PDB file of C-alpha atoms in Angstrom:
ATOM      1  CA  UNK A   1      53.905-230.411  -2.951  1.00 47.00           C
ATOM      2  CA  UNK A   2      50.198-230.174  -3.770  1.00 50.00           C
ATOM      3  CA  UNK A   3      48.079-229.965  -0.600  1.00 61.00           C
ATOM      4  CA  UNK A   4      45.786-232.994  -0.412  1.00 70.00           C
ATOM      5  CA  UNK A   5      42.197-232.281   0.674  1.00 85.00           C
ATOM      6  CA  UNK A   6      41.440-233.683   4.117  1.00 94.00           C
ATOM      7  CA  UNK A   7      38.635-236.131   4.752  1.00 97.00           C
ATOM      8  CA  UNK A   8      35.928-234.646   6.971  1.00 98.00           C
ATOM      9  CA  UNK A   9      33.164-235.971   9.179  1.00 98.00           C
ATOM     10  CA  UNK A  10      29.862-235.831   7.258  1.00 98.00           C
ATOM     11  CA  UNK A  11      26.869-234.201   8.924  1.00 98.00           C
ATOM     12  CA  UNK A  12      23.997-236.478   9.872  1.00 98.00           C
ATOM     13  CA  UNK A  13      20.815-235.962   7.809  1.00 97.00           C
ATOM     14  CA  UNK A  14      18.780-235.900  11.066  1.00 98.00           C
ATOM     15  CA  UNK A  15      19.168-234.920  14.738  1.00 98.00           C
ATOM     16  CA  UNK A  16      20.912-237.217  17.199  1.00 98.00           C
ATOM     17  CA  UNK A  17      17.601-238.008  18.916  1.00 98.00           C
ATOM     18  CA  UNK A  18      15.666-238.571  15.667  1.00 98.00           C
ATOM     19  CA  UNK A  19      16.100-242.352  15.659  1.00 98.00           C
ATOM     20  CA  UNK A  20      14.797-242.907  19.184  1.00 98.00           C
ATOM     21  CA  UNK A  21      13.634-245.234  20.621  1.00 98.00           C
ATOM     22  CA  UNK A  22      15.458-247.623  18.251  1.00 98.00           C
ATOM     23  CA  UNK A  23      18.827-245.903  18.749  1.00 98.00           C
ATOM     24  CA  UNK A  24      19.307-243.460  21.611  1.00 98.00           C
ATOM     25  CA  UNK A  25      20.627-239.935  21.155  1.00 98.00           C
ATOM     26  CA  UNK A  26      23.566-240.789  23.422  1.00 98.00           C
ATOM     27  CA  UNK A  27      24.651-243.683  21.198  1.00 98.00           C
ATOM     28  CA  UNK A  28      24.225-241.634  18.021  1.00 98.00           C
ATOM     29  CA  UNK A  29      26.273-238.744  19.362  1.00 98.00           C
ATOM     30  CA  UNK A  30      29.094-240.984  20.614  1.00 98.00           C
ATOM     31  CA  UNK A  31      29.043-243.088  17.461  1.00 98.00           C
ATOM     32  CA  UNK A  32      29.166-240.080  15.145  1.00 98.00           C
ATOM     33  CA  UNK A  33      31.257-237.517  17.040  1.00 98.00           C
ATOM     34  CA  UNK A  34      33.733-239.902  18.661  1.00 98.00           C
ATOM     35  CA  UNK A  35      34.019-243.152  16.701  1.00 98.00           C
ATOM     36  CA  UNK A  36      33.479-241.901  13.152  1.00 98.00           C
ATOM     37  CA  UNK A  37      35.526-238.779  13.858  1.00 98.00           C
ATOM     38  CA  UNK A  38      38.410-240.957  15.033  1.00 98.00           C
ATOM     39  CA  UNK A  39      38.347-242.944  11.782  1.00 98.00           C
ATOM     40  CA  UNK A  40      38.474-239.675   9.841  1.00 98.00           C
ATOM     41  CA  UNK A  41      41.358-238.329  11.938  1.00 98.00           C
ATOM     42  CA  UNK A  42      43.387-241.527  11.680  1.00 98.00           C
ATOM     43  CA  UNK A  43      42.696-241.822   7.937  1.00 98.00           C
ATOM     44  CA  UNK A  44      44.047-238.309   7.370  1.00 97.00           C
ATOM     45  CA  UNK A  45      47.140-239.064   9.457  1.00 97.00           C
ATOM     46  CA  UNK A  46      47.742-242.357   7.658  1.00 97.00           C
ATOM     47  CA  UNK A  47      47.370-240.774   4.223  1.00 96.00           C
ATOM     48  CA  UNK A  48      49.770-237.992   5.180  1.00 96.00           C
ATOM     49  CA  UNK A  49      52.389-240.520   6.305  1.00 96.00           C
ATOM     50  CA  UNK A  50      51.793-242.552   3.139  1.00 96.00           C
ATOM     51  CA  UNK A  51      52.345-239.518   0.900  1.00 95.00           C
ATOM     52  CA  UNK A  52      55.523-238.620   2.797  1.00 95.00           C
ATOM     53  CA  UNK A  53      56.794-242.160   2.314  1.00 96.00           C
ATOM     54  CA  UNK A  54      55.839-242.050  -1.360  1.00 95.00           C
ATOM     55  CA  UNK A  55      57.838-238.822  -1.828  1.00 95.00           C
ATOM     56  CA  UNK A  56      60.857-240.607  -0.335  1.00 96.00           C
ATOM     57  CA  UNK A  57      60.188-243.758  -2.371  1.00 96.00           C
ATOM     58  CA  UNK A  58      60.015-245.596   0.986  1.00 96.00           C
ATOM     59  CA  UNK A  59      58.172-248.720  -0.130  1.00 97.00           C
ATOM     60  CA  UNK A  60      58.571-250.481   3.218  1.00 97.00           C
ATOM     61  CA  UNK A  61      56.720-247.724   5.075  1.00 97.00           C
ATOM     62  CA  UNK A  62      54.070-247.465   2.360  1.00 97.00           C
ATOM     63  CA  UNK A  63      53.304-251.175   2.686  1.00 97.00           C
ATOM     64  CA  UNK A  64      53.282-251.013   6.490  1.00 97.00           C
ATOM     65  CA  UNK A  65      50.595-248.292   6.363  1.00 97.00           C
ATOM     66  CA  UNK A  66      48.235-250.507   4.331  1.00 96.00           C
ATOM     67  CA  UNK A  67      46.325-251.990   7.305  1.00 96.00           C
ATOM     68  CA  UNK A  68      45.810-248.541   8.873  1.00 97.00           C
ATOM     69  CA  UNK A  69      44.504-247.123   5.599  1.00 97.00           C
ATOM     70  CA  UNK A  70      42.186-250.099   5.147  1.00 97.00           C
ATOM     71  CA  UNK A  71      40.837-249.973   8.702  1.00 98.00           C
ATOM     72  CA  UNK A  72      40.285-246.233   9.015  1.00 98.00           C
ATOM     73  CA  UNK A  73      39.353-245.704   5.375  1.00 98.00           C
ATOM     74  CA  UNK A  74      36.858-248.531   5.670  1.00 98.00           C
ATOM     75  CA  UNK A  75      35.488-247.076   8.885  1.00 98.00           C
ATOM     76  CA  UNK A  76      34.944-243.737   7.168  1.00 98.00           C
ATOM     77  CA  UNK A  77      33.355-245.277   4.055  1.00 98.00           C
ATOM     78  CA  UNK A  78      31.138-247.687   5.999  1.00 98.00           C
ATOM     79  CA  UNK A  79      29.795-245.123   8.451  1.00 98.00           C
ATOM     80  CA  UNK A  80      29.181-242.556   5.709  1.00 98.00           C
ATOM     81  CA  UNK A  81      26.845-245.103   4.098  1.00 98.00           C
ATOM     82  CA  UNK A  82      25.338-246.218   7.428  1.00 98.00           C
ATOM     83  CA  UNK A  83      24.105-242.739   8.409  1.00 98.00           C
ATOM     84  CA  UNK A  84      22.358-242.355   5.048  1.00 98.00           C
ATOM     85  CA  UNK A  85      20.874-245.866   5.327  1.00 98.00           C
ATOM     86  CA  UNK A  86      18.928-244.791   8.439  1.00 98.00           C
ATOM     87  CA  UNK A  87      15.878-242.551   8.693  1.00 98.00           C
ATOM     88  CA  UNK A  88      13.359-241.608  11.398  1.00 97.00           C
ATOM     89  CA  UNK A  89      10.635-242.167   8.784  1.00 94.00           C
ATOM     90  CA  UNK A  90      11.363-245.873   8.296  1.00 92.00           C
ATOM     91  CA  UNK A  91       8.797-247.652   6.185  1.00 92.00           C
ATOM     92  CA  UNK A  92       9.187-250.580   3.788  1.00 95.00           C
ATOM     93  CA  UNK A  93      10.926-251.043   0.431  1.00 97.00           C
ATOM     94  CA  UNK A  94       8.850-250.331  -2.662  1.00 96.00           C
ATOM     95  CA  UNK A  95       9.022-250.425  -6.444  1.00 96.00           C
ATOM     96  CA  UNK A  96      12.062-251.892  -8.169  1.00 96.00           C
ATOM     97  CA  UNK A  97      13.875-252.553  -4.884  1.00 97.00           C
ATOM     98  CA  UNK A  98      11.005-254.632  -3.501  1.00 98.00           C
ATOM     99  CA  UNK A  99      10.639-256.459  -6.822  1.00 97.00           C
ATOM    100  CA  UNK A 100      14.353-257.300  -6.811  1.00 97.00           C
ATOM    101  CA  UNK A 101      14.210-258.502  -3.187  1.00 98.00           C
ATOM    102  CA  UNK A 102      11.208-260.715  -3.984  1.00 98.00           C
ATOM    103  CA  UNK A 103      12.937-262.085  -7.094  1.00 97.00           C
ATOM    104  CA  UNK A 104      16.209-262.910  -5.320  1.00 97.00           C
ATOM    105  CA  UNK A 105      14.884-263.914  -1.877  1.00 98.00           C
ATOM    106  CA  UNK A 106      11.269-264.960  -2.386  1.00 97.00           C
ATOM    107  CA  UNK A 107       9.772-262.398  -0.015  1.00 97.00           C
ATOM    108  CA  UNK A 108      10.661-259.391   2.110  1.00 97.00           C
ATOM    109  CA  UNK A 109      10.303-261.428   5.299  1.00 97.00           C
ATOM    110  CA  UNK A 110      12.629-264.124   3.999  1.00 98.00           C
ATOM    111  CA  UNK A 111      15.158-261.472   3.027  1.00 98.00           C
ATOM    112  CA  UNK A 112      15.005-259.875   6.490  1.00 98.00           C
ATOM    113  CA  UNK A 113      15.443-263.268   8.178  1.00 98.00           C
ATOM    114  CA  UNK A 114      18.490-264.201   6.078  1.00 98.00           C
ATOM    115  CA  UNK A 115      20.053-260.748   6.436  1.00 98.00           C
ATOM    116  CA  UNK A 116      19.432-260.646  10.197  1.00 98.00           C
ATOM    117  CA  UNK A 117      20.767-264.174  10.802  1.00 98.00           C
ATOM    118  CA  UNK A 118      23.969-263.508   8.866  1.00 98.00           C
ATOM    119  CA  UNK A 119      24.552-260.179  10.601  1.00 98.00           C
ATOM    120  CA  UNK A 120      23.834-261.373  14.141  1.00 98.00           C
ATOM    121  CA  UNK A 121      26.151-264.368  13.619  1.00 98.00           C
ATOM    122  CA  UNK A 122      29.257-262.226  12.964  1.00 98.00           C
ATOM    123  CA  UNK A 123      31.970-263.239  15.412  1.00 97.00           C
ATOM    124  CA  UNK A 124      33.400-260.169  17.077  1.00 95.00           C
ATOM    125  CA  UNK A 125      33.048-256.836  15.277  1.00 97.00           C
ATOM    126  CA  UNK A 126      31.922-256.248  11.716  1.00 98.00           C
ATOM    127  CA  UNK A 127      29.158-255.338   9.298  1.00 98.00           C
ATOM    128  CA  UNK A 128      26.228-257.083   7.675  1.00 98.00           C
ATOM    129  CA  UNK A 129      25.709-255.984   4.078  1.00 98.00           C
ATOM    130  CA  UNK A 130      23.198-256.088   1.296  1.00 98.00           C
ATOM    131  CA  UNK A 131      25.173-255.576  -1.888  1.00 98.00           C
ATOM    132  CA  UNK A 132      24.611-255.686  -5.623  1.00 98.00           C
ATOM    133  CA  UNK A 133      26.577-258.088  -7.802  1.00 97.00           C
ATOM    134  CA  UNK A 134      27.154-256.366 -11.154  1.00 96.00           C
ATOM    135  CA  UNK A 135      28.234-259.627 -12.817  1.00 96.00           C
ATOM    136  CA  UNK A 136      25.142-261.668 -11.937  1.00 96.00           C
ATOM    137  CA  UNK A 137      22.847-258.621 -11.652  1.00 96.00           C
ATOM    138  CA  UNK A 138      21.507-259.937  -8.348  1.00 97.00           C
ATOM    139  CA  UNK A 139      21.410-258.889  -4.715  1.00 98.00           C
ATOM    140  CA  UNK A 140      23.846-260.506  -2.302  1.00 98.00           C
ATOM    141  CA  UNK A 141      23.885-260.708   1.499  1.00 98.00           C
ATOM    142  CA  UNK A 142      27.325-260.985   3.049  1.00 98.00           C
ATOM    143  CA  UNK A 143      29.386-259.870   6.038  1.00 98.00           C
ATOM    144  CA  UNK A 144      32.712-258.119   6.505  1.00 98.00           C
ATOM    145  CA  UNK A 145      34.919-258.239   9.581  1.00 97.00           C
ATOM    146  CA  UNK A 146      36.093-255.158  11.467  1.00 97.00           C
ATOM    147  CA  UNK A 147      35.894-252.127   9.136  1.00 98.00           C
ATOM    148  CA  UNK A 148      36.680-253.914   5.870  1.00 97.00           C
ATOM    149  CA  UNK A 149      34.837-251.945   3.160  1.00 97.00           C
ATOM    150  CA  UNK A 150      32.419-253.997   1.081  1.00 97.00           C
ATOM    151  CA  UNK A 151      33.265-253.098  -2.517  1.00 96.00           C
ATOM    152  CA  UNK A 152      37.089-253.293  -2.310  1.00 95.00           C
ATOM    153  CA  UNK A 153      36.793-256.512  -0.268  1.00 95.00           C
ATOM    154  CA  UNK A 154      34.117-258.407  -2.221  1.00 97.00           C
ATOM    155  CA  UNK A 155      33.422-256.474  -5.427  1.00 96.00           C
ATOM    156  CA  UNK A 156      29.792-255.967  -4.357  1.00 98.00           C
ATOM    157  CA  UNK A 157      28.282-252.492  -4.532  1.00 98.00           C
ATOM    158  CA  UNK A 158      27.087-251.513  -1.019  1.00 98.00           C
ATOM    159  CA  UNK A 159      23.355-250.852  -0.726  1.00 98.00           C
ATOM    160  CA  UNK A 160      22.568-251.368   2.978  1.00 98.00           C
ATOM    161  CA  UNK A 161      24.979-251.842   5.867  1.00 98.00           C
ATOM    162  CA  UNK A 162      24.320-252.764   9.479  1.00 98.00           C
ATOM    163  CA  UNK A 163      27.052-251.912  11.971  1.00 98.00           C
ATOM    164  CA  UNK A 164      27.380-254.596  14.654  1.00 98.00           C
ATOM    165  CA  UNK A 165      30.399-253.217  16.445  1.00 98.00           C
ATOM    166  CA  UNK A 166      29.411-253.048  20.104  1.00 97.00           C
ATOM    167  CA  UNK A 167      29.801-249.256  20.153  1.00 97.00           C
ATOM    168  CA  UNK A 168      26.780-249.119  17.804  1.00 98.00           C
ATOM    169  CA  UNK A 169      24.358-250.643  20.303  1.00 98.00           C
ATOM    170  CA  UNK A 170      25.828-251.811  23.629  1.00 97.00           C
ATOM    171  CA  UNK A 171      24.771-248.838  25.771  1.00 97.00           C
ATOM    172  CA  UNK A 172      21.160-249.610  24.891  1.00 98.00           C
ATOM    173  CA  UNK A 173      20.907-253.293  23.952  1.00 98.00           C
ATOM    174  CA  UNK A 174      23.793-254.678  26.057  1.00 97.00           C
ATOM    175  CA  UNK A 175      24.785-258.077  24.633  1.00 96.00           C
ATOM    176  CA  UNK A 176      21.480-258.747  22.829  1.00 98.00           C
ATOM    177  CA  UNK A 177      22.664-258.002  19.287  1.00 98.00           C
ATOM    178  CA  UNK A 178      19.635-259.754  17.766  1.00 98.00           C
ATOM    179  CA  UNK A 179      17.199-257.204  19.269  1.00 98.00           C
ATOM    180  CA  UNK A 180      19.274-254.317  17.921  1.00 98.00           C
ATOM    181  CA  UNK A 181      19.316-255.763  14.396  1.00 98.00           C
ATOM    182  CA  UNK A 182      15.589-256.571  14.516  1.00 98.00           C
ATOM    183  CA  UNK A 183      14.672-253.063  15.656  1.00 98.00           C
ATOM    184  CA  UNK A 184      16.984-251.430  13.131  1.00 98.00           C
ATOM    185  CA  UNK A 185      14.661-252.530  10.324  1.00 97.00           C
ATOM    186  CA  UNK A 186      12.129-250.023  11.714  1.00 97.00           C
ATOM    187  CA  UNK A 187      14.399-247.105  10.745  1.00 98.00           C
ATOM    188  CA  UNK A 188      15.919-248.224   7.434  1.00 98.00           C
ATOM    189  CA  UNK A 189      15.929-245.498   4.795  1.00 98.00           C
ATOM    190  CA  UNK A 190      14.663-247.664   1.950  1.00 98.00           C
ATOM    191  CA  UNK A 191      14.616-244.675  -0.408  1.00 97.00           C
ATOM    192  CA  UNK A 192      18.379-244.400   0.014  1.00 98.00           C
ATOM    193  CA  UNK A 193      18.821-248.152  -0.529  1.00 98.00           C
ATOM    194  CA  UNK A 194      16.620-247.947  -3.618  1.00 98.00           C
ATOM    195  CA  UNK A 195      18.652-245.042  -4.987  1.00 97.00           C
ATOM    196  CA  UNK A 196      21.904-246.975  -4.473  1.00 98.00           C
ATOM    197  CA  UNK A 197      20.426-249.980  -6.289  1.00 98.00           C
ATOM    198  CA  UNK A 198      19.349-247.843  -9.237  1.00 97.00           C
ATOM    199  CA  UNK A 199      22.841-246.316  -9.483  1.00 97.00           C
ATOM    200  CA  UNK A 200      24.496-249.742  -9.260  1.00 96.00           C
ATOM    201  CA  UNK A 201      22.299-251.138 -12.011  1.00 94.00           C
ATOM    202  CA  UNK A 202      22.901-248.132 -14.210  1.00 92.00           C
ATOM    203  CA  UNK A 203      26.686-248.448 -13.921  1.00 88.00           C
ATOM    204  CA  UNK A 204      26.795-252.229 -14.451  1.00 71.00           C
TER     205      UNK A 204
END
């Protein structure tokens, strides 16, 4: 049987302490090395079991592995975007991205308020997302529970994700999720978001 390539933990594009004081080095190291690594490990295990079941034409087992593939695959996809969405340089959106935000939300401040409110209001664990709707050619703010990946779940192309699982902020912000989300806007890599928007528009 052909050996399937394993998923691997992506390197961060910055040092663990680069996002301080917004996110501590301790949180970044735990989040990346422990949590994301676990999603990668479990995704590889789940895929291996799925392929074994497929070889045996064991449909029951294949179906039963669906939730594990969704959870760990989503965790891997979501975090791989999240790390790229952050930058120690921060700044503000410019050019076409800013124009699109102003067109769809009236102003950058209004966009931030709507995005923050939706993300902070997630019950339990999940993600706040800015996505691109290829059908309407507009931006869309939405949320996903647990590790549900944005595009397979909603059809929206992911541009910017905010992780509000407690492991992303609790060591530093305790239960004050709103402060974490507010401060995160100081370290958004808007160049990455802009690049994702350009790619989404090009492929729509």
